[in-house]
Amino acid sequence: MTLIIRALFLFLCISFSSSVFAEVNISDAWVRSTIPGQKVGAAYMTLTSPEDSKLFYVETAQAGSVEIHSMTMNNGVMKMRMLDELPLKAKQPEKLAPGGFHLMLFELKTPLKAGEQVTFTLCFKDKNNKITHQQVTAPIRDPN
């Protein structure tokens, strides 16, 4: 059932894409490698939108789900929380990096091995709620 809902949602992203909405520049994308048996992974990248917009949905065939997360440290305690969307200010790069905003990959289907790649579909909304989607392929690498 979840797969059907995700497929329908992605179809809607594609169907209602705006041809007017300028693409978000996606750069420096990479995925942290995992060890066998690890079911959660993380991905990072820099997003630069030509206009105010929001990243609101991400998916990949290599994970059951992908969530947008923030991470902060408060008095030595790490706090991570899921975000419904990540606001992007016009022409201001938003860096998804270890220790800050990032993408969490849940229910990994296979280990993420350095040297391989992961393809993501990212869905964005502009200030008029017009939806566009973009694909990015990110290399998997060891964190060091």
mmCIF file with all atom_site columns, C-alpha atoms in Angstrom:
data_model
loop_
_atom_site.group_PDB
_atom_site.id
_atom_site.type_symbol
_atom_site.label_atom_id
_atom_site.label_alt_id
_atom_site.label_comp_id
_atom_site.label_asym_id
_atom_site.label_entity_id
_atom_site.label_seq_id
_atom_site.pdbx_PDB_ins_code
_atom_site.Cartn_x
_atom_site.Cartn_y
_atom_site.Cartn_z
_atom_site.occupancy
_atom_site.B_iso_or_equiv
_atom_site.pdbx_formal_charge
_atom_site.auth_seq_id
_atom_site.auth_comp_id
_atom_site.auth_asym_id
_atom_site.auth_atom_id
_atom_site.pdbx_PDB_model_num
ATOM 1   C CA . MET A 1 1   ? 0.000  0.000  0.000   1.00 0.00 ? 1   MET A CA 1
ATOM 2   C CA . THR A 1 2   ? 2.808  2.410  0.888   1.00 0.00 ? 2   THR A CA 1
ATOM 3   C CA . LEU A 1 3   ? 4.467  1.715  -2.462  1.00 0.00 ? 3   LEU A CA 1
ATOM 4   C CA . ILE A 1 4   ? 1.231  2.557  -4.282  1.00 0.00 ? 4   ILE A CA 1
ATOM 5   C CA . ILE A 1 5   ? 0.864  5.826  -2.367  1.00 0.00 ? 5   ILE A CA 1
ATOM 6   C CA . ARG A 1 6   ? 4.492  6.778  -3.053  1.00 0.00 ? 6   ARG A CA 1
ATOM 7   C CA . ALA A 1 7   ? 4.105  5.939  -6.754  1.00 0.00 ? 7   ALA A CA 1
ATOM 8   C CA . LEU A 1 8   ? 0.924  8.017  -6.951  1.00 0.00 ? 8   LEU A CA 1
ATOM 9   C CA . PHE A 1 9   ? 2.620  10.917 -5.176  1.00 0.00 ? 9   PHE A CA 1
ATOM 10  C CA . LEU A 1 10  ? 5.587  10.810 -7.543  1.00 0.00 ? 10  LEU A CA 1
ATOM 11  C CA . PHE A 1 11  ? 3.186  10.652 -10.499 1.00 0.00 ? 11  PHE A CA 1
ATOM 12  C CA . LEU A 1 12  ? 1.473  13.785 -9.178  1.00 0.00 ? 12  LEU A CA 1
ATOM 13  C CA . CYS A 1 13  ? 4.851  15.495 -8.798  1.00 0.00 ? 13  CYS A CA 1
ATOM 14  C CA . ILE A 1 14  ? 5.595  14.707 -12.421 1.00 0.00 ? 14  ILE A CA 1
ATOM 15  C CA . SER A 1 15  ? 2.100  15.496 -13.724 1.00 0.00 ? 15  SER A CA 1
ATOM 16  C CA . PHE A 1 16  ? 1.822  18.895 -12.098 1.00 0.00 ? 16  PHE A CA 1
ATOM 17  C CA . SER A 1 17  ? 5.385  20.003 -12.747 1.00 0.00 ? 17  SER A CA 1
ATOM 18  C CA . SER A 1 18  ? 5.676  23.569 -13.837 1.00 0.00 ? 18  SER A CA 1
ATOM 19  C CA . SER A 1 19  ? 7.592  24.167 -17.014 1.00 0.00 ? 19  SER A CA 1
ATOM 20  C CA . VAL A 1 20  ? 8.030  27.798 -15.905 1.00 0.00 ? 20  VAL A CA 1
ATOM 21  C CA . PHE A 1 21  ? 9.728  26.996 -12.587 1.00 0.00 ? 21  PHE A CA 1
ATOM 22  C CA . ALA A 1 22  ? 13.485 27.284 -12.977 1.00 0.00 ? 22  ALA A CA 1
ATOM 23  C CA . GLU A 1 23  ? 15.425 24.278 -11.784 1.00 0.00 ? 23  GLU A CA 1
ATOM 24  C CA . VAL A 1 24  ? 17.129 24.169 -8.437  1.00 0.00 ? 24  VAL A CA 1
ATOM 25  C CA . ASN A 1 25  ? 20.878 23.764 -8.792  1.00 0.00 ? 25  ASN A CA 1
ATOM 26  C CA . ILE A 1 26  ? 21.931 20.559 -7.023  1.00 0.00 ? 26  ILE A CA 1
ATOM 27  C CA . SER A 1 27  ? 25.663 20.293 -6.373  1.00 0.00 ? 27  SER A CA 1
ATOM 28  C CA . ASP A 1 28  ? 28.176 18.407 -4.230  1.00 0.00 ? 28  ASP A CA 1
ATOM 29  C CA . ALA A 1 29  ? 25.777 15.476 -3.751  1.00 0.00 ? 29  ALA A CA 1
ATOM 30  C CA . TRP A 1 30  ? 27.116 12.403 -1.957  1.00 0.00 ? 30  TRP A CA 1
ATOM 31  C CA . VAL A 1 31  ? 25.871 9.499  0.151   1.00 0.00 ? 31  VAL A CA 1
ATOM 32  C CA . ARG A 1 32  ? 27.606 8.088  3.223   1.00 0.00 ? 32  ARG A CA 1
ATOM 33  C CA . SER A 1 33  ? 28.598 4.437  2.888   1.00 0.00 ? 33  SER A CA 1
ATOM 34  C CA . THR A 1 34  ? 27.111 1.902  5.311   1.00 0.00 ? 34  THR A CA 1
ATOM 35  C CA . ILE A 1 35  ? 28.105 -1.436 6.780   1.00 0.00 ? 35  ILE A CA 1
ATOM 36  C CA . PRO A 1 36  ? 26.261 -4.709 6.057   1.00 0.00 ? 36  PRO A CA 1
ATOM 37  C CA . GLY A 1 37  ? 23.048 -4.925 8.080   1.00 0.00 ? 37  GLY A CA 1
ATOM 38  C CA . GLN A 1 38  ? 22.753 -1.175 8.570   1.00 0.00 ? 38  GLN A CA 1
ATOM 39  C CA . LYS A 1 39  ? 19.217 -0.142 7.577   1.00 0.00 ? 39  LYS A CA 1
ATOM 40  C CA . VAL A 1 40  ? 19.641 3.644  7.716   1.00 0.00 ? 40  VAL A CA 1
ATOM 41  C CA . GLY A 1 41  ? 21.822 5.896  5.583   1.00 0.00 ? 41  GLY A CA 1
ATOM 42  C CA . ALA A 1 42  ? 22.385 9.603  4.976   1.00 0.00 ? 42  ALA A CA 1
ATOM 43  C CA . ALA A 1 43  ? 22.776 11.824 1.927   1.00 0.00 ? 43  ALA A CA 1
ATOM 44  C CA . TYR A 1 44  ? 24.142 15.324 1.552   1.00 0.00 ? 44  TYR A CA 1
ATOM 45  C CA . MET A 1 45  ? 24.160 18.003 -1.149  1.00 0.00 ? 45  MET A CA 1
ATOM 46  C CA . THR A 1 46  ? 23.899 21.731 -1.736  1.00 0.00 ? 46  THR A CA 1
ATOM 47  C CA . LEU A 1 47  ? 20.640 23.160 -3.099  1.00 0.00 ? 47  LEU A CA 1
ATOM 48  C CA . THR A 1 48  ? 20.481 26.618 -4.688  1.00 0.00 ? 48  THR A CA 1
ATOM 49  C CA . SER A 1 49  ? 17.104 27.787 -5.935  1.00 0.00 ? 49  SER A CA 1
ATOM 50  C CA . PRO A 1 50  ? 16.724 30.710 -8.357  1.00 0.00 ? 50  PRO A CA 1
ATOM 51  C CA . GLU A 1 51  ? 13.613 31.774 -6.411  1.00 0.00 ? 51  GLU A CA 1
ATOM 52  C CA . ASP A 1 52  ? 12.072 31.071 -3.019  1.00 0.00 ? 52  ASP A CA 1
ATOM 53  C CA . SER A 1 53  ? 10.956 27.448 -2.960  1.00 0.00 ? 53  SER A CA 1
ATOM 54  C CA . LYS A 1 54  ? 10.759 24.366 -0.751  1.00 0.00 ? 54  LYS A CA 1
ATOM 55  C CA . LEU A 1 55  ? 12.109 20.844 -0.932  1.00 0.00 ? 55  LEU A CA 1
ATOM 56  C CA . PHE A 1 56  ? 9.174  18.754 0.250   1.00 0.00 ? 56  PHE A CA 1
ATOM 57  C CA . TYR A 1 57  ? 9.665  15.177 -0.944  1.00 0.00 ? 57  TYR A CA 1
ATOM 58  C CA . VAL A 1 58  ? 12.574 12.893 -1.822  1.00 0.00 ? 58  VAL A CA 1
ATOM 59  C CA . GLU A 1 59  ? 12.693 9.270  -2.885  1.00 0.00 ? 59  GLU A CA 1
ATOM 60  C CA . THR A 1 60  ? 15.122 6.660  -4.140  1.00 0.00 ? 60  THR A CA 1
ATOM 61  C CA . ALA A 1 61  ? 14.711 3.055  -5.232  1.00 0.00 ? 61  ALA A CA 1
ATOM 62  C CA . GLN A 1 62  ? 17.475 2.086  -2.791  1.00 0.00 ? 62  GLN A CA 1
ATOM 63  C CA . ALA A 1 63  ? 15.457 2.919  0.341   1.00 0.00 ? 63  ALA A CA 1
ATOM 64  C CA . GLY A 1 64  ? 11.941 2.339  1.603   1.00 0.00 ? 64  GLY A CA 1
ATOM 65  C CA . SER A 1 65  ? 11.634 6.022  2.482   1.00 0.00 ? 65  SER A CA 1
ATOM 66  C CA . VAL A 1 66  ? 13.644 9.226  2.597   1.00 0.00 ? 66  VAL A CA 1
ATOM 67  C CA . GLU A 1 67  ? 13.111 11.973 5.175   1.00 0.00 ? 67  GLU A CA 1
ATOM 68  C CA . ILE A 1 68  ? 14.423 15.526 5.362   1.00 0.00 ? 68  ILE A CA 1
ATOM 69  C CA . HIS A 1 69  ? 16.108 16.033 8.756   1.00 0.00 ? 69  HIS A CA 1
ATOM 70  C CA . SER A 1 70  ? 17.743 18.757 10.785  1.00 0.00 ? 70  SER A CA 1
ATOM 71  C CA . MET A 1 71  ? 20.390 18.122 13.417  1.00 0.00 ? 71  MET A CA 1
ATOM 72  C CA . THR A 1 72  ? 21.428 20.461 16.195  1.00 0.00 ? 72  THR A CA 1
ATOM 73  C CA . MET A 1 73  ? 23.580 20.221 19.307  1.00 0.00 ? 73  MET A CA 1
ATOM 74  C CA . ASN A 1 74  ? 22.165 21.652 22.540  1.00 0.00 ? 74  ASN A CA 1
ATOM 75  C CA . ASN A 1 75  ? 24.363 21.460 25.651  1.00 0.00 ? 75  ASN A CA 1
ATOM 76  C CA . GLY A 1 76  ? 26.223 18.496 24.201  1.00 0.00 ? 76  GLY A CA 1
ATOM 77  C CA . VAL A 1 77  ? 23.020 16.647 23.283  1.00 0.00 ? 77  VAL A CA 1
ATOM 78  C CA . MET A 1 78  ? 22.338 15.892 19.633  1.00 0.00 ? 78  MET A CA 1
ATOM 79  C CA . LYS A 1 79  ? 18.760 16.574 18.519  1.00 0.00 ? 79  LYS A CA 1
ATOM 80  C CA . MET A 1 80  ? 17.544 15.309 15.185  1.00 0.00 ? 80  MET A CA 1
ATOM 81  C CA . ARG A 1 81  ? 14.082 15.958 13.830  1.00 0.00 ? 81  ARG A CA 1
ATOM 82  C CA . MET A 1 82  ? 12.182 15.270 10.665  1.00 0.00 ? 82  MET A CA 1
ATOM 83  C CA . LEU A 1 83  ? 11.087 18.269 8.602   1.00 0.00 ? 83  LEU A CA 1
ATOM 84  C CA . ASP A 1 84  ? 7.999  18.315 6.399   1.00 0.00 ? 84  ASP A CA 1
ATOM 85  C CA . GLU A 1 85  ? 9.849  20.620 4.033   1.00 0.00 ? 85  GLU A CA 1
ATOM 86  C CA . LEU A 1 86  ? 13.099 22.522 3.720   1.00 0.00 ? 86  LEU A CA 1
ATOM 87  C CA . PRO A 1 87  ? 12.689 26.195 2.757   1.00 0.00 ? 87  PRO A CA 1
ATOM 88  C CA . LEU A 1 88  ? 15.098 27.447 0.095   1.00 0.00 ? 88  LEU A CA 1
ATOM 89  C CA . LYS A 1 89  ? 15.720 31.192 -0.161  1.00 0.00 ? 89  LYS A CA 1
ATOM 90  C CA . ALA A 1 90  ? 16.315 32.615 -3.621  1.00 0.00 ? 90  ALA A CA 1
ATOM 91  C CA . LYS A 1 91  ? 19.956 32.364 -4.719  1.00 0.00 ? 91  LYS A CA 1
ATOM 92  C CA . GLN A 1 92  ? 21.128 31.355 -1.214  1.00 0.00 ? 92  GLN A CA 1
ATOM 93  C CA . PRO A 1 93  ? 22.816 27.935 -1.152  1.00 0.00 ? 93  PRO A CA 1
ATOM 94  C CA . GLU A 1 94  ? 21.353 25.556 1.445   1.00 0.00 ? 94  GLU A CA 1
ATOM 95  C CA . LYS A 1 95  ? 23.992 23.037 2.389   1.00 0.00 ? 95  LYS A CA 1
ATOM 96  C CA . LEU A 1 96  ? 22.846 19.595 3.492   1.00 0.00 ? 96  LEU A CA 1
ATOM 97  C CA . ALA A 1 97  ? 25.870 18.324 5.400   1.00 0.00 ? 97  ALA A CA 1
ATOM 98  C CA . PRO A 1 98  ? 26.859 16.184 8.390   1.00 0.00 ? 98  PRO A CA 1
ATOM 99  C CA . GLY A 1 99  ? 25.883 18.030 11.562  1.00 0.00 ? 99  GLY A CA 1
ATOM 100 C CA . GLY A 1 100 ? 23.087 20.030 9.911   1.00 0.00 ? 100 GLY A CA 1
ATOM 101 C CA . PHE A 1 101 ? 20.320 19.482 7.401   1.00 0.00 ? 101 PHE A CA 1
ATOM 102 C CA . HIS A 1 102 ? 20.535 16.114 5.645   1.00 0.00 ? 102 HIS A CA 1
ATOM 103 C CA . LEU A 1 103 ? 18.474 13.363 4.028   1.00 0.00 ? 103 LEU A CA 1
ATOM 104 C CA . MET A 1 104 ? 17.883 10.165 6.017   1.00 0.00 ? 104 MET A CA 1
ATOM 105 C CA . LEU A 1 105 ? 17.402 6.970  4.013   1.00 0.00 ? 105 LEU A CA 1
ATOM 106 C CA . PHE A 1 106 ? 15.333 4.360  5.864   1.00 0.00 ? 106 PHE A CA 1
ATOM 107 C CA . GLU A 1 107 ? 14.809 0.660  5.140   1.00 0.00 ? 107 GLU A CA 1
ATOM 108 C CA . LEU A 1 108 ? 17.874 0.366  2.912   1.00 0.00 ? 108 LEU A CA 1
ATOM 109 C CA . LYS A 1 109 ? 17.447 -2.426 0.390   1.00 0.00 ? 109 LYS A CA 1
ATOM 110 C CA . THR A 1 110 ? 21.204 -3.132 0.156   1.00 0.00 ? 110 THR A CA 1
ATOM 111 C CA . PRO A 1 111 ? 24.311 -1.758 1.865   1.00 0.00 ? 111 PRO A CA 1
ATOM 112 C CA . LEU A 1 112 ? 25.544 1.537  0.442   1.00 0.00 ? 112 LEU A CA 1
ATOM 113 C CA . LYS A 1 113 ? 29.030 0.699  -0.857  1.00 0.00 ? 113 LYS A CA 1
ATOM 114 C CA . ALA A 1 114 ? 31.712 3.287  -1.603  1.00 0.00 ? 114 ALA A CA 1
ATOM 115 C CA . GLY A 1 115 ? 32.204 3.652  -5.346  1.00 0.00 ? 115 GLY A CA 1
ATOM 116 C CA . GLU A 1 116 ? 28.548 2.957  -6.196  1.00 0.00 ? 116 GLU A CA 1
ATOM 117 C CA . GLN A 1 117 ? 25.817 5.554  -6.795  1.00 0.00 ? 117 GLN A CA 1
ATOM 118 C CA . VAL A 1 118 ? 22.319 6.431  -5.600  1.00 0.00 ? 118 VAL A CA 1
ATOM 119 C CA . THR A 1 119 ? 19.764 8.229  -7.781  1.00 0.00 ? 119 THR A CA 1
ATOM 120 C CA . PHE A 1 120 ? 17.246 10.466 -6.020  1.00 0.00 ? 120 PHE A CA 1
ATOM 121 C CA . THR A 1 121 ? 14.099 12.218 -7.179  1.00 0.00 ? 121 THR A CA 1
ATOM 122 C CA . LEU A 1 122 ? 13.607 15.521 -5.360  1.00 0.00 ? 122 LEU A CA 1
ATOM 123 C CA . CYS A 1 123 ? 10.277 17.389 -5.463  1.00 0.00 ? 123 CYS A CA 1
ATOM 124 C CA . PHE A 1 124 ? 10.195 21.160 -5.018  1.00 0.00 ? 124 PHE A CA 1
ATOM 125 C CA . LYS A 1 125 ? 7.356  23.688 -4.637  1.00 0.00 ? 125 LYS A CA 1
ATOM 126 C CA . ASP A 1 126 ? 7.732  27.302 -5.703  1.00 0.00 ? 126 ASP A CA 1
ATOM 127 C CA . LYS A 1 127 ? 6.052  30.239 -3.954  1.00 0.00 ? 127 LYS A CA 1
ATOM 128 C CA . ASN A 1 128 ? 2.900  29.636 -6.044  1.00 0.00 ? 128 ASN A CA 1
ATOM 129 C CA . ASN A 1 129 ? 2.837  25.953 -4.980  1.00 0.00 ? 129 ASN A CA 1
ATOM 130 C CA . LYS A 1 130 ? 3.777  24.809 -8.466  1.00 0.00 ? 130 LYS A CA 1
ATOM 131 C CA . ILE A 1 131 ? 5.636  21.516 -8.270  1.00 0.00 ? 131 ILE A CA 1
ATOM 132 C CA . THR A 1 132 ? 8.718  20.418 -10.138 1.00 0.00 ? 132 THR A CA 1
ATOM 133 C CA . HIS A 1 133 ? 10.909 17.371 -9.728  1.00 0.00 ? 133 HIS A CA 1
ATOM 134 C CA . GLN A 1 134 ? 14.552 16.766 -10.431 1.00 0.00 ? 134 GLN A CA 1
ATOM 135 C CA . GLN A 1 135 ? 16.799 13.761 -10.380 1.00 0.00 ? 135 GLN A CA 1
ATOM 136 C CA . VAL A 1 136 ? 20.314 13.692 -9.042  1.00 0.00 ? 136 VAL A CA 1
ATOM 137 C CA . THR A 1 137 ? 22.758 10.806 -8.946  1.00 0.00 ? 137 THR A CA 1
ATOM 138 C CA . ALA A 1 138 ? 25.123 10.919 -5.983  1.00 0.00 ? 138 ALA A CA 1
ATOM 139 C CA . PRO A 1 139 ? 28.282 8.886  -5.449  1.00 0.00 ? 139 PRO A CA 1
ATOM 140 C CA . ILE A 1 140 ? 28.540 6.765  -2.326  1.00 0.00 ? 140 ILE A CA 1
ATOM 141 C CA . ARG A 1 141 ? 31.709 7.407  -0.382  1.00 0.00 ? 141 ARG A CA 1
ATOM 142 C CA . ASP A 1 142 ? 33.286 6.655  2.952   1.00 0.00 ? 142 ASP A CA 1
ATOM 143 C CA . PRO A 1 143 ? 32.847 9.530  5.424   1.00 0.00 ? 143 PRO A CA 1
ATOM 144 C CA . ASN A 1 144 ? 36.584 10.021 5.961   1.00 0.00 ? 144 ASN A CA 1
#
